[in-house]
Amino acid sequence: MKNFNSNEANFFKEVKKRLIDLEITFTELRLKTSYKTDFGLRNALKNNQKKAIQEVQKILFIN
């Protein structure tokens, strides 16, 4: 399991790879978070917002 911090620019790419590995869509991921839109979550991840990164890490990388 890789551990990421909010300063890593490639986190969003790793999320996309992990979604493919787990065979789930971005929308399915977003539904498990507190974000109301795909755009909001995507934007938060691209901007390295700590809250979004922590939520996604819990869902995708801690299984």
C-alpha positions as CSV (number, residue, x, y, z in Angstrom):
1,M,0.0,0.0,0.0
2,K,1.4,3.4,-1.0
3,N,1.0,6.3,1.4
4,F,0.5,9.7,0.0
5,N,0.7,13.2,1.4
6,S,-1.1,16.3,0.2
7,N,2.1,17.6,-1.5
8,E,2.3,14.8,-4.1
9,A,1.2,16.1,-7.6
10,N,0.6,12.6,-8.9
11,F,-2.0,11.6,-6.4
12,F,-4.9,12.2,-8.8
13,K,-3.2,9.9,-11.4
14,E,-2.8,7.2,-8.7
15,V,-6.5,7.5,-7.9
16,K,-7.4,7.0,-11.5
17,K,-5.2,3.9,-11.7
18,R,-6.6,2.5,-8.5
19,L,-10.2,3.0,-9.7
20,I,-9.3,0.9,-12.8
21,D,-7.8,-1.8,-10.6
22,L,-10.9,-1.9,-8.4
23,E,-13.2,-1.7,-11.3
24,I,-15.2,1.2,-9.9
25,T,-16.1,4.6,-11.5
26,F,-15.2,8.0,-10.3
27,T,-18.9,8.6,-9.6
28,E,-19.1,5.5,-7.4
29,L,-16.0,6.8,-5.5
30,R,-17.6,10.2,-5.1
31,L,-20.8,8.7,-3.7
32,K,-18.7,7.3,-0.8
33,T,-17.3,10.7,0.0
34,S,-18.9,13.9,1.4
35,Y,-18.7,15.6,-2.0
36,K,-21.9,16.3,-3.8
37,T,-20.5,16.5,-7.4
38,D,-17.8,14.6,-9.4
39,F,-16.4,18.0,-10.4
40,G,-16.1,19.1,-6.8
41,L,-14.1,16.0,-5.8
42,R,-12.0,16.0,-8.9
43,N,-11.1,19.7,-8.3
44,A,-10.3,19.1,-4.7
45,L,-8.0,16.2,-5.6
46,K,-6.2,18.2,-8.3
47,N,-5.7,21.0,-5.9
48,N,-4.3,18.7,-3.2
49,Q,-7.0,19.5,-0.6
50,K,-6.2,17.5,2.5
51,K,-9.8,16.6,3.3
52,A,-10.4,15.1,-0.1
53,I,-7.2,13.2,-0.2
54,Q,-7.8,11.7,3.3
55,E,-11.4,10.6,2.3
56,V,-10.2,9.0,-0.9
57,Q,-7.2,7.3,0.8
58,K,-9.6,5.7,3.3
59,I,-11.8,4.4,0.5
60,L,-9.2,3.2,-2.1
61,F,-6.0,2.5,-0.3
62,I,-7.1,1.1,3.1
63,N,-8.9,-2.1,2.3
